[in-house]
CSV table of C-alpha atoms in Angstrom, one decimal:
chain,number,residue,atom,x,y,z
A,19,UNK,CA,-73.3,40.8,-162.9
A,20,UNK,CA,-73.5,37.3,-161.0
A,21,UNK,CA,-76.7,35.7,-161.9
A,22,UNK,CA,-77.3,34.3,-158.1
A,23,UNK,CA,-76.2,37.0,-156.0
A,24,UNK,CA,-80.0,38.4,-155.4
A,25,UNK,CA,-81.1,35.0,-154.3
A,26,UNK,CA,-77.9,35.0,-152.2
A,27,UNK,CA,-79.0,38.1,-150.3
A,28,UNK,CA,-82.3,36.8,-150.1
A,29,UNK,CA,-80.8,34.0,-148.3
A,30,UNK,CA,-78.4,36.3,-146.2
A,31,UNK,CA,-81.7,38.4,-145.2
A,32,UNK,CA,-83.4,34.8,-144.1
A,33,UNK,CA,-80.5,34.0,-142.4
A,34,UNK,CA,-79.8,37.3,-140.6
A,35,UNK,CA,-84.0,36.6,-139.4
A,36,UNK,CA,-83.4,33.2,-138.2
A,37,UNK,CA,-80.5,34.6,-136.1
A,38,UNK,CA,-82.4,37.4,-134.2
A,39,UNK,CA,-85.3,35.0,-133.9
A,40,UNK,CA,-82.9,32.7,-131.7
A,41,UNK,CA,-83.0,35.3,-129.2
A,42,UNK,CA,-86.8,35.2,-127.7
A,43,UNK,CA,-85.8,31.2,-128.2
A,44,UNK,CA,-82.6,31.5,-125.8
A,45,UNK,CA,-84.4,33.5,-123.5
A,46,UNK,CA,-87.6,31.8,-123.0
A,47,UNK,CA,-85.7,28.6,-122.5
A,48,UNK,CA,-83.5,30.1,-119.9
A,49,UNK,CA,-86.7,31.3,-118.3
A,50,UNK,CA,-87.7,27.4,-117.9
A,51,UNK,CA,-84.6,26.6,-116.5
A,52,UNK,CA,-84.7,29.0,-114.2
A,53,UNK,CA,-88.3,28.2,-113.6
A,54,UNK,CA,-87.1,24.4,-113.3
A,55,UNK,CA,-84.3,25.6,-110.7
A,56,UNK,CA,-87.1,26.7,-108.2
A,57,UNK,CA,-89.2,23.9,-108.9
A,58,UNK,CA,-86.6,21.3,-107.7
A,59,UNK,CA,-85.5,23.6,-104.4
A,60,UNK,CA,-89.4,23.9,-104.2
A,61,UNK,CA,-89.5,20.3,-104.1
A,62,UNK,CA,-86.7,19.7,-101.9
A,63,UNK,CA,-87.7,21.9,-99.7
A,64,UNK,CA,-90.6,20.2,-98.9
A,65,UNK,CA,-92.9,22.9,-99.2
A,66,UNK,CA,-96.8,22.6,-100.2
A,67,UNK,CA,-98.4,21.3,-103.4
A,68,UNK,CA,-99.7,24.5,-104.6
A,69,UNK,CA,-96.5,26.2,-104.3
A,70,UNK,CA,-95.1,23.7,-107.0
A,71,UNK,CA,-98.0,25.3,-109.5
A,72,UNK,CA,-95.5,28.8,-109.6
A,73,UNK,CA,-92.6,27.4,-111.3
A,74,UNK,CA,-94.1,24.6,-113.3
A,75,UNK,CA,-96.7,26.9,-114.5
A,76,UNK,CA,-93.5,29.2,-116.0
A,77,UNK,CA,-91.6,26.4,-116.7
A,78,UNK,CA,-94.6,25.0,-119.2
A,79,UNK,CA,-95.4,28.6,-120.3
A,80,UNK,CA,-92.0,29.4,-121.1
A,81,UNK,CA,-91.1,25.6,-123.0
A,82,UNK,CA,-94.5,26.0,-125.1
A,83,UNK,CA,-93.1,29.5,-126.3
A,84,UNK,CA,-89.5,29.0,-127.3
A,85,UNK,CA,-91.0,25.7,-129.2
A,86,UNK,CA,-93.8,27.8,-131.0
A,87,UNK,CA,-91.0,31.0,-132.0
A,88,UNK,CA,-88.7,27.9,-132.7
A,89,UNK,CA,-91.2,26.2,-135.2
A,90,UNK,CA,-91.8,30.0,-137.1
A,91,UNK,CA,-88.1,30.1,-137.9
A,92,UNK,CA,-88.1,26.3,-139.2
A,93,UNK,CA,-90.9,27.3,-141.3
A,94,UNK,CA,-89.4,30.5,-142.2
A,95,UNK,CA,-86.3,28.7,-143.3
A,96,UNK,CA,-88.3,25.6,-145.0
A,97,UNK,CA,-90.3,28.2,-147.7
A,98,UNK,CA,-87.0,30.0,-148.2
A,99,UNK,CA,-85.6,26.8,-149.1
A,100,UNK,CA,-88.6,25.4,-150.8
A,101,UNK,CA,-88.3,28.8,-152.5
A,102,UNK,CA,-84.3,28.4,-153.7
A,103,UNK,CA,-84.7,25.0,-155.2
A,104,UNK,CA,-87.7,25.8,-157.4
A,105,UNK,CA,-86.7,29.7,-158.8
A,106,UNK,CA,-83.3,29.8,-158.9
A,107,UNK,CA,-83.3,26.2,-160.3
A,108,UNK,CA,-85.6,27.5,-163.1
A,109,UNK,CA,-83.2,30.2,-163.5
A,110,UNK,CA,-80.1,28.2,-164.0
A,111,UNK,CA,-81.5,25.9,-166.5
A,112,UNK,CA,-82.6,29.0,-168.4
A,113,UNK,CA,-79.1,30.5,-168.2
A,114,UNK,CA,-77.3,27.1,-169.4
A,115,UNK,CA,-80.0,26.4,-172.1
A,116,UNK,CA,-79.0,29.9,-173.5
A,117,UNK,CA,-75.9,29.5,-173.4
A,118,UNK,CA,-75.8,25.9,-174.5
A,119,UNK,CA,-73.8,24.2,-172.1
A,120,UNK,CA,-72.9,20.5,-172.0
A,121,UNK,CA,-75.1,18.3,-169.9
A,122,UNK,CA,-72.1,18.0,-167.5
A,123,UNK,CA,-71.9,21.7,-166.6
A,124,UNK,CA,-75.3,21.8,-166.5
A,125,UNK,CA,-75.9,19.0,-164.2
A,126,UNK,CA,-73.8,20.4,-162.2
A,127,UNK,CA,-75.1,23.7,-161.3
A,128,UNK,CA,-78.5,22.1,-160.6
A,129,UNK,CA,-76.8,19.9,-158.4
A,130,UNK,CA,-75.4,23.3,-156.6
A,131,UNK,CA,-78.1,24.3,-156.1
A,132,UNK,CA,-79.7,21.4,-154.6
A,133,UNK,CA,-76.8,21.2,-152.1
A,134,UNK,CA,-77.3,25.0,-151.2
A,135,UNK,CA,-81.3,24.0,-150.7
A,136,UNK,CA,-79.7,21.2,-148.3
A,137,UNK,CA,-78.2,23.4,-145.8
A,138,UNK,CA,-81.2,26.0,-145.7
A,139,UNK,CA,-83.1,22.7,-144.3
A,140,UNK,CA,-81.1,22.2,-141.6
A,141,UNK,CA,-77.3,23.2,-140.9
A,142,UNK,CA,-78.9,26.8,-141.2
A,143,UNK,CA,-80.5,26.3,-138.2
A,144,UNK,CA,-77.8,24.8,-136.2
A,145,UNK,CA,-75.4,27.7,-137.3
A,146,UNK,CA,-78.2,30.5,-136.3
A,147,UNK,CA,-77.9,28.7,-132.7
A,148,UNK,CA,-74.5,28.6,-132.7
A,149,UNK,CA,-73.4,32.5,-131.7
A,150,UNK,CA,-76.5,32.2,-128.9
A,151,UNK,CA,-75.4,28.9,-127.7
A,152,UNK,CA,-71.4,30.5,-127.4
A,153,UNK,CA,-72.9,34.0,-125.9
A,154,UNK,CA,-74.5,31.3,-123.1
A,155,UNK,CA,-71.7,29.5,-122.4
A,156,UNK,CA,-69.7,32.9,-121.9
A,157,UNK,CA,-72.5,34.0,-119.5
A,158,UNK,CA,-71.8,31.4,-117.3
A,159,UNK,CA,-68.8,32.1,-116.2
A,160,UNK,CA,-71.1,34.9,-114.2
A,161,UNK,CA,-73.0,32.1,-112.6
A,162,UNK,CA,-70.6,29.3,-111.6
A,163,UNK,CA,-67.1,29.3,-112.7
A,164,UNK,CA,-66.3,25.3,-112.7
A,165,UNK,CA,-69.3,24.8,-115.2
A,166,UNK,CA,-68.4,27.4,-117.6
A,167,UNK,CA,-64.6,26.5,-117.5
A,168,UNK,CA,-66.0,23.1,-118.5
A,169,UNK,CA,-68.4,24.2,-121.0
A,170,UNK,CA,-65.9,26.8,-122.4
A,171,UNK,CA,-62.8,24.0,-123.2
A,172,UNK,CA,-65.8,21.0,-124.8
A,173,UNK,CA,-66.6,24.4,-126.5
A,174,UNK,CA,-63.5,25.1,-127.7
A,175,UNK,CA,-62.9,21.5,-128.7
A,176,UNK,CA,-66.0,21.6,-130.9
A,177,UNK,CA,-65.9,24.2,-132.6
A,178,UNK,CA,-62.5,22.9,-133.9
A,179,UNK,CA,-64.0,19.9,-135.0
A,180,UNK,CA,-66.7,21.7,-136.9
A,181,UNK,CA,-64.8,24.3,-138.6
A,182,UNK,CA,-62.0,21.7,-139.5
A,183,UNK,CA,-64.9,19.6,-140.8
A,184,UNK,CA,-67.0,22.5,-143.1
A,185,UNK,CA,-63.9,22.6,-144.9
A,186,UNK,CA,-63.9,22.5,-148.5
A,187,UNK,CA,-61.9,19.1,-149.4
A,188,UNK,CA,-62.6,16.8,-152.0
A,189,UNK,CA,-65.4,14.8,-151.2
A,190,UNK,CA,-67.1,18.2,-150.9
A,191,UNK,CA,-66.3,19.5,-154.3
A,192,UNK,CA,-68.3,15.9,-155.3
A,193,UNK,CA,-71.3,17.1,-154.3
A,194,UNK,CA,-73.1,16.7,-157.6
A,195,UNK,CA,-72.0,12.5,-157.9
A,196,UNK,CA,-75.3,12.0,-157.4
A,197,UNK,CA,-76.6,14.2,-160.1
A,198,UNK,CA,-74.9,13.1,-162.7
A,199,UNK,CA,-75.0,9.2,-161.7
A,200,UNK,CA,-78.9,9.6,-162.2
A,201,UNK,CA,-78.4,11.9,-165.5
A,202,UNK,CA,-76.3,8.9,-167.0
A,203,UNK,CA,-77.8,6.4,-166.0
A,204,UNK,CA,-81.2,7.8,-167.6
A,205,UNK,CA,-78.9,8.1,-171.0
A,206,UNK,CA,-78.0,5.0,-171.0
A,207,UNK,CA,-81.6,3.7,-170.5
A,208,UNK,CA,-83.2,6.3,-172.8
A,209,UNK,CA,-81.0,5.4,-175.9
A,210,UNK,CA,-81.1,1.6,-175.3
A,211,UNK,CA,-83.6,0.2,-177.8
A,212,UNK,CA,-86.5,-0.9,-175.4
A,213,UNK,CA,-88.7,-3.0,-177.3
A,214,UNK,CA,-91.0,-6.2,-177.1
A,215,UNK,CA,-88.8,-8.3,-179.0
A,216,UNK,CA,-85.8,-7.3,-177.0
A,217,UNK,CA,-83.9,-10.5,-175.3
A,218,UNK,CA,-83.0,-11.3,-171.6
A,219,UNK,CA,-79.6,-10.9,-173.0
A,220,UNK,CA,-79.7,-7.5,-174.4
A,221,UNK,CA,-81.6,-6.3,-171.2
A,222,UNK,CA,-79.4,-7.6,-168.9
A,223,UNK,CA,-76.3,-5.8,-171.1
A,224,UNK,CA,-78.4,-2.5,-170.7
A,225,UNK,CA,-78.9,-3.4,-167.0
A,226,UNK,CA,-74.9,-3.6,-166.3
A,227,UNK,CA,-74.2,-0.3,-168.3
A,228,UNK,CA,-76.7,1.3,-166.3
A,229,UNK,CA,-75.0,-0.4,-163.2
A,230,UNK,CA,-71.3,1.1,-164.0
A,231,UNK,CA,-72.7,4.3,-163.9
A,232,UNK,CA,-74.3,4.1,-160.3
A,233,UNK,CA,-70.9,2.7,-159.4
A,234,UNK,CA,-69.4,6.1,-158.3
A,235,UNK,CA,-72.7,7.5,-156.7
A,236,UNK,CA,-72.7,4.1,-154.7
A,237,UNK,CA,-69.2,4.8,-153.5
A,238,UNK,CA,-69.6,8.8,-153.0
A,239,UNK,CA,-73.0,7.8,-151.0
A,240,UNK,CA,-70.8,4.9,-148.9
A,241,UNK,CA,-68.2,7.8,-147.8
A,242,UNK,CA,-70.2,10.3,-147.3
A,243,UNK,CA,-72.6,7.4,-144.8
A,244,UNK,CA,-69.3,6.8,-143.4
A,245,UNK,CA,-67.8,10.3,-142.7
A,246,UNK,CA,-71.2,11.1,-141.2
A,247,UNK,CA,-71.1,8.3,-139.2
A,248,UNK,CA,-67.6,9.2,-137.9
A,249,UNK,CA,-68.7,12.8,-137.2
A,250,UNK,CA,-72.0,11.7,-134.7
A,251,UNK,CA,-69.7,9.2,-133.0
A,252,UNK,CA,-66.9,11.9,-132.3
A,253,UNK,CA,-69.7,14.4,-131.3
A,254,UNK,CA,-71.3,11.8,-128.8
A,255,UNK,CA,-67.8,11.1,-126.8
A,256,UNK,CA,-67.4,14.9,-126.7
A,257,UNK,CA,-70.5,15.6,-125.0
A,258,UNK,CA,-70.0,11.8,-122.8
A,259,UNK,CA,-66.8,13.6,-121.7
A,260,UNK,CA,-68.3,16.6,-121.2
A,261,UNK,CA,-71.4,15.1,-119.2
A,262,UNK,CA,-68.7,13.2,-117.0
A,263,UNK,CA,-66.7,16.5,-116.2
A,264,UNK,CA,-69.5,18.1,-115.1
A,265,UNK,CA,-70.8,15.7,-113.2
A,266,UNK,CA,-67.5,15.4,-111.7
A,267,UNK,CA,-67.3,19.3,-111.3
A,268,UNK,CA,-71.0,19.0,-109.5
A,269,UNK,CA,-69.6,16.1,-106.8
A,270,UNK,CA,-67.1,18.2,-105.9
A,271,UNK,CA,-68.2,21.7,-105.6
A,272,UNK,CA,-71.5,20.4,-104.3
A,273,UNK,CA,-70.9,21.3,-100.5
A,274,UNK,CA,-69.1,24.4,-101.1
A,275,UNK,CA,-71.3,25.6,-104.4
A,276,UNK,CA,-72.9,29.1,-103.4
A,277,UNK,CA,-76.0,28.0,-105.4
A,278,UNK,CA,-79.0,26.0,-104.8
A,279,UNK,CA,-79.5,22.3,-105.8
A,280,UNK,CA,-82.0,23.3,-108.4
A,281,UNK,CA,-79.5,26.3,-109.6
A,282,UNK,CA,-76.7,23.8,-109.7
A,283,UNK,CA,-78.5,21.5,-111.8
A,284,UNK,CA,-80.3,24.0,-114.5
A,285,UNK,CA,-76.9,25.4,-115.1
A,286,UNK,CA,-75.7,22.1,-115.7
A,287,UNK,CA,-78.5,21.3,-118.4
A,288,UNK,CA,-78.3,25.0,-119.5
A,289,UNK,CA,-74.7,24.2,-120.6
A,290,UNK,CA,-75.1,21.0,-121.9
A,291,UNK,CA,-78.0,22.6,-124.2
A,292,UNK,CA,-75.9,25.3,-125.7
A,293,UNK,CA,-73.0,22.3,-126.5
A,294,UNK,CA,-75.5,19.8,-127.7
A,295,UNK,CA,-76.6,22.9,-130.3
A,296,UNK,CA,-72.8,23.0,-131.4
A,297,UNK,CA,-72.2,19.3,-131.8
A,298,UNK,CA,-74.9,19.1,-134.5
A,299,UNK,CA,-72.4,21.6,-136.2
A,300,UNK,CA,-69.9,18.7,-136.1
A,301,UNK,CA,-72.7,16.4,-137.8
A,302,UNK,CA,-73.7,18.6,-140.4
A,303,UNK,CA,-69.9,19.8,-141.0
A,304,UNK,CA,-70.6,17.9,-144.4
A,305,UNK,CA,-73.2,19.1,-145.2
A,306,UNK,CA,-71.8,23.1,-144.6
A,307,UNK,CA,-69.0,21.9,-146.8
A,308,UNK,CA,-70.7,20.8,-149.9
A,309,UNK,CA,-73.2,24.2,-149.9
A,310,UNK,CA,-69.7,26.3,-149.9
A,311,UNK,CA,-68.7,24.2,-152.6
A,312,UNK,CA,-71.8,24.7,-154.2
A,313,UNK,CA,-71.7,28.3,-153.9
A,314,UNK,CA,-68.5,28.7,-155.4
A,315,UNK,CA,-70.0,26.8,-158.4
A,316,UNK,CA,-72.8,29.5,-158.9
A,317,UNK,CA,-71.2,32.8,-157.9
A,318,UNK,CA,-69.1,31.9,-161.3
A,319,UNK,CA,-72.7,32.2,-163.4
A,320,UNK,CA,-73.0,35.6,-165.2
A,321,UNK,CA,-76.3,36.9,-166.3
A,322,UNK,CA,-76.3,35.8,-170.1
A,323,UNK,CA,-76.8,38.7,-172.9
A,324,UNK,CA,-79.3,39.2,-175.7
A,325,UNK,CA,-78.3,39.4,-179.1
A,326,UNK,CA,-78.0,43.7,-178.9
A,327,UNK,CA,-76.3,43.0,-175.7
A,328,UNK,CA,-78.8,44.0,-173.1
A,329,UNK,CA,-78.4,42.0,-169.6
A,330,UNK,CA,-81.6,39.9,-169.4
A,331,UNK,CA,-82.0,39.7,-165.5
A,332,UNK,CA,-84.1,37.1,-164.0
A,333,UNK,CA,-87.4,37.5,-162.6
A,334,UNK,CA,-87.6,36.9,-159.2
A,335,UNK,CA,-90.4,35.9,-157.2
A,336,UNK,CA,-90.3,36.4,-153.6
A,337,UNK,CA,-91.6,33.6,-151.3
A,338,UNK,CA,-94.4,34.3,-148.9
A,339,UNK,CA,-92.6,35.0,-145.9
A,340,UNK,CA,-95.2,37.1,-143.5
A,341,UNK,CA,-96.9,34.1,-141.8
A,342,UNK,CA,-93.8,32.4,-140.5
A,343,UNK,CA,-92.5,36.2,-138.9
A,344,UNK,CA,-96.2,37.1,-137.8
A,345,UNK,CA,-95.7,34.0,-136.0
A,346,UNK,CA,-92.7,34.3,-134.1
A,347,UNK,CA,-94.1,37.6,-133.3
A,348,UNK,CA,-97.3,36.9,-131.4
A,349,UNK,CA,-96.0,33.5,-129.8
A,350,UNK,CA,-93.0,35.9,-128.1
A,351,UNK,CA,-95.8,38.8,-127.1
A,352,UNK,CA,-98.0,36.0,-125.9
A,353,UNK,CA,-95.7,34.2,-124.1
A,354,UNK,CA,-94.1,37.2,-122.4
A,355,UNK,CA,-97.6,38.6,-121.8
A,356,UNK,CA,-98.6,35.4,-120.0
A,357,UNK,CA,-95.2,35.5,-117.9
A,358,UNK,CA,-96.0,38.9,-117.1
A,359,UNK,CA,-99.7,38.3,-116.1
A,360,UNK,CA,-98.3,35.1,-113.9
A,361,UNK,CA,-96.1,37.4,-112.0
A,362,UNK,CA,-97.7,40.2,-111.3
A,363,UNK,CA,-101.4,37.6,-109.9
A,364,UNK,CA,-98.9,35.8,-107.5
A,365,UNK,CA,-96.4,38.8,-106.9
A,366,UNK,CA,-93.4,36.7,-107.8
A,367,UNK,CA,-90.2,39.0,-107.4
A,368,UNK,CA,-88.2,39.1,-111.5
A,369,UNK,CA,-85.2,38.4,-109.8
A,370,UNK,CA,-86.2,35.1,-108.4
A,371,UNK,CA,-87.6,34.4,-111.5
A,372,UNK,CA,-84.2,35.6,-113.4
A,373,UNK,CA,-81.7,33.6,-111.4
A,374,UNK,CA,-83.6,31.0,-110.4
A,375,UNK,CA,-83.6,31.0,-106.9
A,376,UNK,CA,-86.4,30.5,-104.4
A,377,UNK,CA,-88.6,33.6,-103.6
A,378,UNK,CA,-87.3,35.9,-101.1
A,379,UNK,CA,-88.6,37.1,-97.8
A,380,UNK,CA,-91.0,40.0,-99.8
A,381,UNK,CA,-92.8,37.1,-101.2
A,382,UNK,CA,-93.9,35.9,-98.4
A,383,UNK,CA,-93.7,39.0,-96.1
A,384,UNK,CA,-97.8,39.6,-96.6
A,385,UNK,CA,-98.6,35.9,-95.4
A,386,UNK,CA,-96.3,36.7,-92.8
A,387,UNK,CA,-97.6,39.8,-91.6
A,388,UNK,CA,-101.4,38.5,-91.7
A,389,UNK,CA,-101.1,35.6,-89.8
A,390,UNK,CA,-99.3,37.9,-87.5
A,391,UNK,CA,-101.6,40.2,-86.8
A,392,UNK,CA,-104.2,37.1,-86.1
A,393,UNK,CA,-101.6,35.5,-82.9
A,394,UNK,CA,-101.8,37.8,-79.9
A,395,UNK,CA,-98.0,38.8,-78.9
A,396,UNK,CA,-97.3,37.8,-75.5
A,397,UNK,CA,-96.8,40.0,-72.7
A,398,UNK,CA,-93.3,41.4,-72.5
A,399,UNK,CA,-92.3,42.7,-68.8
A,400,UNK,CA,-89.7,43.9,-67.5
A,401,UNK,CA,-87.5,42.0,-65.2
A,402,UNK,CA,-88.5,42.3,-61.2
A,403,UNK,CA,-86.4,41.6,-58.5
């Protein structure tokens, strides 16, 4: 049996959390778009001051929400990480101690499982977006069909760059350089004879061995700066390109757009939210390539035997995972229990609220018929010859 497949389930379970915890996240901030949609034809419209407290009231309701669900799953995904580093480390250098491994093979797997602890921390995040960020963009097309064909090619276009980029090549199978730099250059320190009557001479020949082994970490660390850099630059002209074809879409369509202003614009930033949460898949790219390399490093560990030949499985300790999920819990309820209360006090219609359009006639129809009832009608007469 593998000895890291349970922690690997645990981590698929985390995962699988993370991803159904995006959608109260998605939804909330497409409720504050929507909400920021009315506020600008509000605004534009030029009607009254305390009209403006309807949509900025949602709008700040429903940002404060999807940032308190989004902060549960961070620290959902931080404690599982936190919890990966510190048991299944102990549990690899328990497995390579038994079965006396080299200090290169053993520096190694920790160094696996270092990397995998790397992505929990934040590609995992950006990949739990990423099927909410696509099912938005698809959902556009419903809404206004220049935006989403937009959205849908920079989409495309991304995800090419990302995918190409999480490959497995071989600055990704390095991902231990660092590792074993530091374990070498501790060796050479540990066995150099460090005493008071050591000379400057004999120091400074310790020093330079200790330098040509920091050589390759130094170069891996200048690549992998590099290739990073290279990967946010290419991200930030996708998303300049994309900015500039919708802008270009928005100047065009403007006078013959079915929608609002406001609607025009909140599906503008709605679609250049869900591609900003993709691009960060192009920055991390290395990142998701040196935890699949990683991964393939541990799935080869098999639980070691006793001397009769029993399988001596590794106790597992689960991490403390209820707060984080309580969390995300009552921050959805309460946010969607404070929508709820906002809209049924000022009788807001859901499908102004959904599509972000101003309030129809029914909002207003009481106001209406009151002030109505407080003119007198004039006379109407026939006409007389």
């Amino acid at each position: 049996m593998r000895l890291c497949q349970p922690f690997f389930r645990a981590l698929a379970r985390s995962f699988g959390v993370a991803v159904l915890l995006g959608g109260p996240v998605v939804g909330l901030w497409l409720v504050a778009a929507a909400a920021l949609a009315d506020l600008i034809d509000a605004r534009l419209g030029g009607v009254p001051l305390l009209r403006l407290l309807q949509p900025l009231s949602i709008l700040s309701i429903a940002a404060l929400g999807a940032m308190a669900v989004q902060h549960a799953r961070d620290t959902l995904l931080q404690r599982r990480r936190v919890w990966l580093e510190h048991t299944l480390g102990e549990v690899v250098v328990a497995h390579e101690l038994w079965l006396g491994s080299d200090t290169r093979h053993r520096t190694r797997s920790l160094a696996a499982v270092t990397s995998v602890a790397r992505f929990m921390a934040g590609p995992a995040t950006t990949l739990a977006e990423a099927p909410w960020a696509m099912a938005i963009i698809g959902g556009l097309w419903a809404v206004q069909v220049d935006i989403a064909a937009v959205a849908s090619g920079s989409m495309v276009l991304v995800l090419a760059f990302a995918l190409a980029g999480s490959r497995i090549k071989r600055s990704a199978r390095q991902y231990d350089s660092a590792a074993s730099a530091d374990a070498a250059g501790q060796h050479v320190i540990h066995s150099a004879p460090l005493n008071c009557s050591l000379s400057m001479e004999q120091a400074r020949g310790i020093a330079a061995r200790w330098e040509e082994t920091q050589r390759g970490r130094m170069a891996a660390a200048y690549a992998e700066g590099q290739a990073r850099a290279r990967r946010s630059s290419g991200a930030a002209v996708m998303k300049l390109l994309a900015l500039m074809a919708f802008a270009a879409v928005i100047a065009s369509d403007f006078a013959d757009s079915t929608l609002s202003v406001g609607a025009l614009i909140a599906t503008t930033l709605v679609a250049i939210a869900a591609l900003h949460s993709l691009c960060r898949w192009v920055v991390d790219a290395g990142t998701v390539a040196s935890a699949r390399a990683a991964h393939r490093q541990l799935i080869t560990l098999r639980i070691a035997r006793a001397r009769g030949g029993d399988a001596q499985r590794p106790a597992i300790a689960a991490p403390d995972l209820r707060a984080p999920l309580v969390a995300g819990f009552l921050a959805t309820a309460a946010t969607v229990a404070a929508l709820a209360a906002l809209t049924v006090y000022w009788q807001l219609p859901i499908s102004s609220i959904v599509r972000g359009t101003q309030a129809d006639a029914a909002s207003t129809a009481p106001a209406a018929q009151h002030a109505a009832k407080l003119r007198p009608l004039p006379s109407v007469t026939k006409g007389r010859t």
